[in-house]
XYZ file of C-alpha atoms in Angstrom:
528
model
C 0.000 0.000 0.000
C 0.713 3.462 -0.924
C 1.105 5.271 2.682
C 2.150 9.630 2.646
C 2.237 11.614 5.504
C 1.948 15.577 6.240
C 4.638 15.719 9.364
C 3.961 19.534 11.044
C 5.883 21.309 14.016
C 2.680 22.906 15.734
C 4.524 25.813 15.590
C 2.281 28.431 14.390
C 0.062 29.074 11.732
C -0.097 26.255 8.352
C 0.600 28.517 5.674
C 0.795 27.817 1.782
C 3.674 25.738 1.467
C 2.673 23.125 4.427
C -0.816 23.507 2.623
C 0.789 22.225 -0.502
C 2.816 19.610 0.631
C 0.139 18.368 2.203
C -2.366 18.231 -0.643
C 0.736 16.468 -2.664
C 1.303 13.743 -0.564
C -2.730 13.203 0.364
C -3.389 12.834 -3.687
C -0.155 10.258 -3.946
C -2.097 8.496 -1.797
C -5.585 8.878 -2.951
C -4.948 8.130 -6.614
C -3.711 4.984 -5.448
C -6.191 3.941 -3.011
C -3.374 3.957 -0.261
C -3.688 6.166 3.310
C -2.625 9.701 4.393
C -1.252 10.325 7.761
C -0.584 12.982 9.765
C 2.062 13.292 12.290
C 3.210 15.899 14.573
C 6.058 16.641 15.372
C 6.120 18.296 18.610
C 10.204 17.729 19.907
C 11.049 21.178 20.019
C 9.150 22.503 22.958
C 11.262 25.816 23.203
C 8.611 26.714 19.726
C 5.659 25.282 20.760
C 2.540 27.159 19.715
C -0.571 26.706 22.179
C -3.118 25.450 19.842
C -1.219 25.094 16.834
C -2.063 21.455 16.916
C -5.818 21.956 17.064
C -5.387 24.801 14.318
C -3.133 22.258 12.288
C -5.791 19.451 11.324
C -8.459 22.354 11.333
C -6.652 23.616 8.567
C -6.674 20.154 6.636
C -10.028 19.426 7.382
C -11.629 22.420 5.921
C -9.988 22.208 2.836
C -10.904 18.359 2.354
C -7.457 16.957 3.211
C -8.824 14.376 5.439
C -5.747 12.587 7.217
C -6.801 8.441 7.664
C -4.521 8.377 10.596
C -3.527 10.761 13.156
C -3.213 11.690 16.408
C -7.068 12.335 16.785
C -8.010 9.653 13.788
C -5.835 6.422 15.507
C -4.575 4.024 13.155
C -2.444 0.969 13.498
C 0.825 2.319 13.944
C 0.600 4.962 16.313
C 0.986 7.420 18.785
C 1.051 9.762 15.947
C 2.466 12.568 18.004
C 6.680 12.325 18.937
C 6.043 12.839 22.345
C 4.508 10.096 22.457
C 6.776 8.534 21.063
C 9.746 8.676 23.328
C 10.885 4.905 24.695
C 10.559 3.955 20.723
C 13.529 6.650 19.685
C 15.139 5.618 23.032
C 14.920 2.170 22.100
C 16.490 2.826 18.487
C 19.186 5.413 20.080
C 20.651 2.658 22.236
C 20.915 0.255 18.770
C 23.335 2.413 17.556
C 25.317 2.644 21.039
C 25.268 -0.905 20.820
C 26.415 -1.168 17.358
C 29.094 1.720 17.952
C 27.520 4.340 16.339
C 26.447 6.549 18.113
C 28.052 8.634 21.373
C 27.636 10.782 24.174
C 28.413 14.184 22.937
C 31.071 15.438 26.182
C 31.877 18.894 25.293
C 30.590 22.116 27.035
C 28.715 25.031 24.776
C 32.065 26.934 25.453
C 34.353 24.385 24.007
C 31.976 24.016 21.102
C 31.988 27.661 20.144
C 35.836 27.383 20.273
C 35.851 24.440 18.076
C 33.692 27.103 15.539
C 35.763 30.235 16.263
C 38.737 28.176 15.050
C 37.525 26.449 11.991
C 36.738 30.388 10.909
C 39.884 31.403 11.965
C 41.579 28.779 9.966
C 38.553 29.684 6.878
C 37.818 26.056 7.039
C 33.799 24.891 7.076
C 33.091 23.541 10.608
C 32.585 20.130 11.149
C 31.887 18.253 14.272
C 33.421 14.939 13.269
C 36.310 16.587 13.151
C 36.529 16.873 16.936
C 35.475 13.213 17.741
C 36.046 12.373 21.286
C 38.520 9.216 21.269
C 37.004 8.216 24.418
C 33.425 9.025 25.090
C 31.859 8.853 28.163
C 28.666 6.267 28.696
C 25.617 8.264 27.383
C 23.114 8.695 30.165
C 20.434 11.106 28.659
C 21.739 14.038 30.425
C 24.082 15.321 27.237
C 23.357 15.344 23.572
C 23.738 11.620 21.580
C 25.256 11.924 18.128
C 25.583 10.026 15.387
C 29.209 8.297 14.324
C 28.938 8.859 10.347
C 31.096 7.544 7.979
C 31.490 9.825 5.676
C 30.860 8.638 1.767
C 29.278 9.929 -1.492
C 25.480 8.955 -2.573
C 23.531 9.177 -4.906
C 20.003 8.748 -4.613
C 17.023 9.360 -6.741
C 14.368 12.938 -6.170
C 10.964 12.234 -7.886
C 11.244 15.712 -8.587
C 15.250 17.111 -9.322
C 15.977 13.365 -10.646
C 19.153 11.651 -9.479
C 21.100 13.822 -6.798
C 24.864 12.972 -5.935
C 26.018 14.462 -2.727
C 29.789 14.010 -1.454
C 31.277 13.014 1.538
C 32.714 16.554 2.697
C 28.689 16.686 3.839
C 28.043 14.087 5.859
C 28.620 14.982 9.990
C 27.870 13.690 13.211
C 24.623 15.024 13.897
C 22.857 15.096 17.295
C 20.220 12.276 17.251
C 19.134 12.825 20.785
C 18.859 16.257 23.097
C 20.078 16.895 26.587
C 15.954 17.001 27.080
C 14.976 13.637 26.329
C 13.480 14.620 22.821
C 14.743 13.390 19.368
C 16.061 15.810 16.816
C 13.886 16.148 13.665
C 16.865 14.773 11.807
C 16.539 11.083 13.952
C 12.955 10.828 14.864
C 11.314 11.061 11.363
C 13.484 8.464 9.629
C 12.315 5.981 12.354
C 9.012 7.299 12.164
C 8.502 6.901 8.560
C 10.198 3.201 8.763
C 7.927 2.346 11.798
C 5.043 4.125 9.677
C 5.695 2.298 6.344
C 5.704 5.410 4.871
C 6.670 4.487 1.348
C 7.132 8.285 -0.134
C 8.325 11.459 1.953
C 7.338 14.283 0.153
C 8.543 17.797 2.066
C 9.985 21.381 1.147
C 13.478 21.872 -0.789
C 15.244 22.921 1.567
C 15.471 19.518 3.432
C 17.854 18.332 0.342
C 21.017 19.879 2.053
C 20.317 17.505 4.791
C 19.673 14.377 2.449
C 23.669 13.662 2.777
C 23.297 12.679 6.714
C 19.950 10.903 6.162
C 21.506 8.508 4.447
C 24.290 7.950 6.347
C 21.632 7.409 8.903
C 18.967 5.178 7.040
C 22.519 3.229 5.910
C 23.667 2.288 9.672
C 19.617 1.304 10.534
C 20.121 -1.141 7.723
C 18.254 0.396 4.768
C 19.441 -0.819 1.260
C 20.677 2.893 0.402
C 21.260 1.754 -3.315
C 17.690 0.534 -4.004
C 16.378 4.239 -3.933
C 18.061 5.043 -7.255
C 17.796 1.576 -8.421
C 13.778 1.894 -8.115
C 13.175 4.978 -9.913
C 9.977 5.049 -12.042
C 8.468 2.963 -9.828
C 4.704 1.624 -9.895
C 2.673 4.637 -9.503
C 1.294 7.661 -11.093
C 3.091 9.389 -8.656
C 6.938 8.479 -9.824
C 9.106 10.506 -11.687
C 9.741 9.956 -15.432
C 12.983 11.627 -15.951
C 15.150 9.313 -14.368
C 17.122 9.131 -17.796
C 18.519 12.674 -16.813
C 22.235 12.967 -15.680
C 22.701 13.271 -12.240
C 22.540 17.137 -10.266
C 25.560 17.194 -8.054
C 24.104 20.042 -6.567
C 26.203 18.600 -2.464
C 29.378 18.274 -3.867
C 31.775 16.980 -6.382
C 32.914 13.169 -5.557
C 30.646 10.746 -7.637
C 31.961 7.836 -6.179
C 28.904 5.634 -5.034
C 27.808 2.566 -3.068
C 27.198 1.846 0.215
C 29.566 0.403 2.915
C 27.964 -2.742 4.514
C 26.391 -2.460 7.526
C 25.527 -4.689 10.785
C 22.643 -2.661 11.641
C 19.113 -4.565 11.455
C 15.950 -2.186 11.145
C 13.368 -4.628 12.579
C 10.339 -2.610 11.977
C 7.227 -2.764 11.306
C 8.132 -1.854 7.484
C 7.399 -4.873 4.822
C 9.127 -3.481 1.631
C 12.172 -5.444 2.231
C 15.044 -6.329 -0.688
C 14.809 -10.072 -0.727
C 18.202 -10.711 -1.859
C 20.080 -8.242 0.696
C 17.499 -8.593 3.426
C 17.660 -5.292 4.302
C 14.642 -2.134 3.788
C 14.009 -0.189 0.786
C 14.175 3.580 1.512
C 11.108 5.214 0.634
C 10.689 7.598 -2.019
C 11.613 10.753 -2.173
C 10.390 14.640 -3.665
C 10.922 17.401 -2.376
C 8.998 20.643 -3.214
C 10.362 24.054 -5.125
C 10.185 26.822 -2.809
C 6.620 29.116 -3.691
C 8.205 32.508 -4.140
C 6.403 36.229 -3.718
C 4.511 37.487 -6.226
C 7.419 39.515 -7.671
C 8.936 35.862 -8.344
C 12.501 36.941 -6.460
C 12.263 35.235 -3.356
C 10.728 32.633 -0.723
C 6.838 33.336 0.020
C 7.136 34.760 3.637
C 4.684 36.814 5.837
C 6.263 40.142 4.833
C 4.884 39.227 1.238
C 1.592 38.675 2.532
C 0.882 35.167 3.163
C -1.897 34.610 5.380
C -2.654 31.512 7.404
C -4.820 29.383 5.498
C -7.778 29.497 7.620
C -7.747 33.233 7.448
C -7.883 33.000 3.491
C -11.476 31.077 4.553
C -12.791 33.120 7.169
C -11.855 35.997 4.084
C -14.435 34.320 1.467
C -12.304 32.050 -0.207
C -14.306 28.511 -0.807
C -12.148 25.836 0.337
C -12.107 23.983 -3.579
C -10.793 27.525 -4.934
C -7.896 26.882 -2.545
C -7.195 23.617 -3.153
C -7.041 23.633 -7.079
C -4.852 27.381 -6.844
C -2.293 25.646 -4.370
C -2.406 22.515 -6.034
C -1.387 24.175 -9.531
C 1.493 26.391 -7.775
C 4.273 24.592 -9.275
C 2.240 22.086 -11.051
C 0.138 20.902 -14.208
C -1.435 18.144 -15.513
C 0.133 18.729 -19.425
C -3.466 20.771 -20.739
C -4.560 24.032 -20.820
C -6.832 23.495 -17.967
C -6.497 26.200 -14.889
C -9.033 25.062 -12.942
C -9.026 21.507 -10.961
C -11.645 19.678 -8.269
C -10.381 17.605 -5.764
C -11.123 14.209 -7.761
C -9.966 15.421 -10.626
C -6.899 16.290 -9.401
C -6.931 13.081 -7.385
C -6.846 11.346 -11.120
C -4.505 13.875 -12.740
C -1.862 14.791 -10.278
C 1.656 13.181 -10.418
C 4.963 14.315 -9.387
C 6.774 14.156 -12.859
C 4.829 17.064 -13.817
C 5.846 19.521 -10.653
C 8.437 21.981 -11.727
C 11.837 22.368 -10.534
C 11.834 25.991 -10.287
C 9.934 28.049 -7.741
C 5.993 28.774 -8.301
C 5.000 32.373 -8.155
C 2.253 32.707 -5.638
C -0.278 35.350 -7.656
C -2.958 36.197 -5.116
C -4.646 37.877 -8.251
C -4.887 34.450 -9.455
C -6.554 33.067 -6.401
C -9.193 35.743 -6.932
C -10.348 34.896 -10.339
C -10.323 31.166 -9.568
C -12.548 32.071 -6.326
C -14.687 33.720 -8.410
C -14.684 31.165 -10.786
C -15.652 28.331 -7.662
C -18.235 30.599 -6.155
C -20.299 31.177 -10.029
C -20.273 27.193 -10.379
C -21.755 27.063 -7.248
C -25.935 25.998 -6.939
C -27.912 28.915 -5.748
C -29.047 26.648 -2.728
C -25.621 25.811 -1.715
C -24.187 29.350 -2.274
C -26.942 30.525 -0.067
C -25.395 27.744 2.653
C -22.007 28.746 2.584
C -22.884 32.574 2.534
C -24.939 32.340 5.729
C -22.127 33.977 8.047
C -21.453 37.125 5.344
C -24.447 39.075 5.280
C -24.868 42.639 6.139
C -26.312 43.142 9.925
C -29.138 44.752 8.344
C -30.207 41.802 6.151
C -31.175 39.339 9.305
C -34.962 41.091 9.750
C -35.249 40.027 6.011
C -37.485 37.026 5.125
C -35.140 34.283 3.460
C -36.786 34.024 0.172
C -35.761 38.013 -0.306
C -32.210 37.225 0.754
C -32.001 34.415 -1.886
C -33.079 36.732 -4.560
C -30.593 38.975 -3.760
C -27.845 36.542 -3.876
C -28.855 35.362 -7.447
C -28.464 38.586 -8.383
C -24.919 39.375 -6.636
C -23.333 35.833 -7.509
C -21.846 36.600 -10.560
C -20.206 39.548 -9.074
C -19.048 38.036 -6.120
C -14.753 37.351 -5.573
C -14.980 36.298 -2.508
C -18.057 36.034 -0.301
C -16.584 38.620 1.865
C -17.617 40.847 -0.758
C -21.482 40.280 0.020
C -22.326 43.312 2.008
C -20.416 45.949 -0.328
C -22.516 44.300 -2.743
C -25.510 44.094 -1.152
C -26.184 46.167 1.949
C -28.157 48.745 -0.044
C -30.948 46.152 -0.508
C -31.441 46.193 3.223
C -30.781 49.176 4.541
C -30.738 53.399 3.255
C -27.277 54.028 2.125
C -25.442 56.775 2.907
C -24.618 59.283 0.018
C -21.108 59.954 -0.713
C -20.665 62.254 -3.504
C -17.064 61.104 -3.520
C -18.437 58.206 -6.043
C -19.466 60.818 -8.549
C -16.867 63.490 -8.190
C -14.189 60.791 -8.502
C -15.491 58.891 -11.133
C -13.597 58.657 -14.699
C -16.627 59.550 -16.659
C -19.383 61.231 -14.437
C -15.954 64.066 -12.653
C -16.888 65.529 -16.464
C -20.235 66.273 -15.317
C -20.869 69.995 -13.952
C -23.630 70.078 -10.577
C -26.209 71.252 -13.197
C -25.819 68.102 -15.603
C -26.142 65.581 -12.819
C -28.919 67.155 -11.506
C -30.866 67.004 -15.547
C -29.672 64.141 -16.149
C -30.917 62.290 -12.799
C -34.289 64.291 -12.966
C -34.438 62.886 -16.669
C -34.477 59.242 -15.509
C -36.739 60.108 -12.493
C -39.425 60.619 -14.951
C -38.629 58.007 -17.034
C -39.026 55.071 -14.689
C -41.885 56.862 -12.931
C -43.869 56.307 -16.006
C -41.625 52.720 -16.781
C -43.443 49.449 -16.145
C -42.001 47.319 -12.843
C -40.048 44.765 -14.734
C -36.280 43.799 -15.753
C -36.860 43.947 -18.949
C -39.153 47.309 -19.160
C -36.250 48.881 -16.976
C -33.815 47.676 -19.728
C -35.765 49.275 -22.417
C -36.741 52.709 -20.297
C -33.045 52.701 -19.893
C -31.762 52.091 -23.306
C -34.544 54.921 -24.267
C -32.702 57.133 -22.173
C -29.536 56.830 -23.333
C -31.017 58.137 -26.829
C -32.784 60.915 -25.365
C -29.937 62.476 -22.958
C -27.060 60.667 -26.036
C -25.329 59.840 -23.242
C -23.342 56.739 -23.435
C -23.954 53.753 -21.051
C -20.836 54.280 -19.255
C -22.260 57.675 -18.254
C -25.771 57.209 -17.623
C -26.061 54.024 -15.980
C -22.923 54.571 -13.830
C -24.635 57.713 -12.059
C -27.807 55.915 -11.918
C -26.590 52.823 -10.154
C -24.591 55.181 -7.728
C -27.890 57.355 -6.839
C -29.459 54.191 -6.438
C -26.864 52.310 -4.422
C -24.142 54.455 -3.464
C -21.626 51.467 -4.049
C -18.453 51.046 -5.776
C -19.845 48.022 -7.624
C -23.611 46.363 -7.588
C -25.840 43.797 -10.454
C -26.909 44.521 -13.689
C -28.587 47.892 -13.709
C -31.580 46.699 -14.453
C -32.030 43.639 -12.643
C -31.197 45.914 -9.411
C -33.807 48.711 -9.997
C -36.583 45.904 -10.495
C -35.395 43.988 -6.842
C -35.205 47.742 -5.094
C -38.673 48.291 -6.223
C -40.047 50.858 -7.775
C -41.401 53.302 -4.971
C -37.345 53.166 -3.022
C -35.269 53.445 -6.398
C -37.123 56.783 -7.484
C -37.467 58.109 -3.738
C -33.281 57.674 -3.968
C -33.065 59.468 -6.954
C -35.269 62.294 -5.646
C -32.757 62.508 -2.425
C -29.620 62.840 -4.907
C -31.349 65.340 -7.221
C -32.491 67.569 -3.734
């Protein structure tokens, strides 16, 4: 079985790029009737956010990612959150004591700093194998455990950049476990995702400088490093097709490859195991481009504007206009087509087709396409997801007036934030601000005297005008022959006097829902 996971720090807020790594490793699984889990991973307590977890999988679940394991879902192969988790990476930690490699880091915060003060000194990159203690003391929990690496070259295989060749100068002796009693990131989620038979990891770019000492990790846990690259392609949609690409050394010039043998046993839960060597397949790997600011020139940050995700909702964006704009940052299915539902993306979507380069995030974009989602929606279920954005004013309105007012504001309608600019004047007297004509592009032309004639002509018009859309459309196109005014003009200051918003309906349509007895009392007001 397929099996993804979205892995979180509750942190803070999920913005677009968790958002879209999620969505990319929930449709790997989908398409290929396999599960999505979601893990947290709360080791660094220092960062915590109170009620970033809760905010996390509220996130997911109301854009549709719907996780079928997780720390409030259960599943087989749980706790799903790493404090929970602690005797397991204890367990694992002492493994590699046992199998020599791994130590009790013995030097004070001091003596590190020295150990970095010369390396600059001496304009040489720092590295901590380079200080190995000889003779280590017994680790006891109360100073950091590291890893004993052996440094080599590897190459392994990104279902996104292809095959990547690192070099040995890389690979360190990282800290597996704190002086806390937590795991590191860099430790807990490789024997998370083992213990998980999670078969692809699928995270941000900038994990790739840290592929190097995975390895080296995954290699002493007794993963068959080689079969990553050997396996590319793989068996489904969601596998890379460019494996026939030369390799990026994009870590370092040696390309000297293959593993060193290696006593450890990984006697986990995880079944996809290289019959002849005995030992575990890694899983897949892609990692995601970077989504850069709209000017395209660097990482998407808060500065740029990137809002939490649930803020973008509680804004008027419909959860399916999110999913299909953060689902084609980056990516495409090979067509013309801009616009994507969840199962249709859930057919379509496959890594091969996810750039390389960064995705510019164009909240313009996410406009159109929310406009887009909110026109295709049924009046009925429009009227549903609307129910929190009307005007104050609109509640002592009877329901079946409401809904008539919403057929005639959908089409207009970006976001359903947008519903009382839109609509307010349907339930309530507006207030007149002559700002809207003296600002204007066409009506600023217009002297005091020619607003007044002109708004006194269409008074009398639609006093004598019969009460319906379409004898408002022809009283109106009458008009513009009699005053030779063009529609831009005419119809602009009429819908203002009327409305006294930047936007509203067709003219027409508008007049005939104000009724007949309030649009020419409005007038009246404007032309007194």
């Amino acid at each position: 079985m397929i099996r993804t996971r979205f892995a979180p720090s509750p942190t803070g807020y999920l913005h677009v790029g968790g958002i879209r790594t999620a969505l990319f490793a929930y449709l790997v699984a989908k398409q290929a009737n396999g599960a999505f889990i979601l893990r947290l991973e709360d080791t660094d307590k220092a960062r915590e956010v109170a009620g970033s977890a809760e905010h996390l999988t509220a996130s997911l679940t109301s854009l549709g990612i719907r996780y079928d394991e997780g720390p409030d879902a259960g599943g087989d192969y749980g706790p799903y959150k790493q404090s929970d988790r602690l005797d397991i990476y204890k367990t694992w930690a002492q493994k590699l004591i046992d199998q020599g490699r791994a130590y009790a880091d013995p030097y004070t915060a001091e003596e590190m700093q020295a150990f970095r003060d010369q390396a600059q000194k001496e304009k040489r990159a720092f590295r901590y194998r380079d200080h190995r203690p000889e003779n280590p003391p017994e680790w006891n929990g109360s100073t950091p455990l590291r890893f004993k690496c052996e440094p080599k070259s590897y190459t392994y295989h990104d279902e996104i950049f292809g095959d990547v060749t690192t070099s040995p100068e890389v690979v360190d002796d990282f800290i597996l476990m704190k002086s806390d009693g937590y795991p590191t990131y860099n430790f807990a989620h490789i024997v998370d995702d083992a213990e998980m038979k999670i078969t692809h990891v699928i995270r941000g770019q900038e994990f790739i400088s840290s592929m190097p000492n995975y390895l080296a990790l995954y290699e002493a846990l007794g993963f068959d490093v080689a079969s990553n690259s050997e396996q590319a392609g793989g068996d489904v949609r969601g596998s890379t097709q460019n494996s026939s690409e030369s390799p990026q050394k994009i870590l370092g010039a040696d390309t000297s490859t293959g593993p060193a043998d290696s006593e450890a046993t990984w006697n986990s839960p995880q079944e996809n195991t290289d019959d002849a060597s005995g030992t575990t397949k890694l899983p897949k790997f892609a990692h995601m481009p970077h989504i850069m600011n709209e000017q395209g020139n660097k990482k998407l940050g808060k500065r740029d504007g990137a809002k939490d995700v649930l803020e973008y909702v509680r804004d008027g964006y419909l959860p399916e206009a999110l999913v299909s704009f953060i689902a084609t940052l980056g990516w495409n299915d090979g067509t013309e087509q801009e616009v994507f539902t969840m199962d249709e993306l859930v057919a379509k979507f496959s890594l091969d087709r996810v750039q390389k380069s960064g995705a510019r995030f164009d909240e313009k974009r996410l406009l159109w396409m929310n406009g887009h989602f909110i026109r295709e929606l049924s009046l009925d279920e429009l009227a549903n997801r609307i129910e929190f954005f009307w005007p104050p004013s609109a509640k002592k309105h009877p329901e079946s007036y409401k809904k008539q007012v919403l057929a005639l504001a959908q089409d207009r309608l970006k976001t359903l934030k947008d519903l009382p600019m839109l609509t307010s004047y349907f339930f309530e007297e507006p207030s007149i601000d002559m700002s809207l004509i003296s600002e204007n592009k066409q009506l600023k032309k217009l002297s005091d005297d020619e607003v007044r004639d002109l708004l006194q002509a269409a008074h009398d018009a639609l006093l004598e005008s019969e009460w319906t859309a379409e004898a408002i459309q022809q009283t109106l196109n009458q008009l513009l022959e009699t005053t030779g005014q063009k529609p831009g003009t005419l119809f602009s200051l009429i819908r203002i006097a009327t409305t006294w918003a930047p936007f509203s309906p067709q003219l027409n349509d508008t007049l005939a829902l104000l009724g007949k007895e309030k649009t020419l009392a409005r007038i009246k007001n404007v032309i007194a």
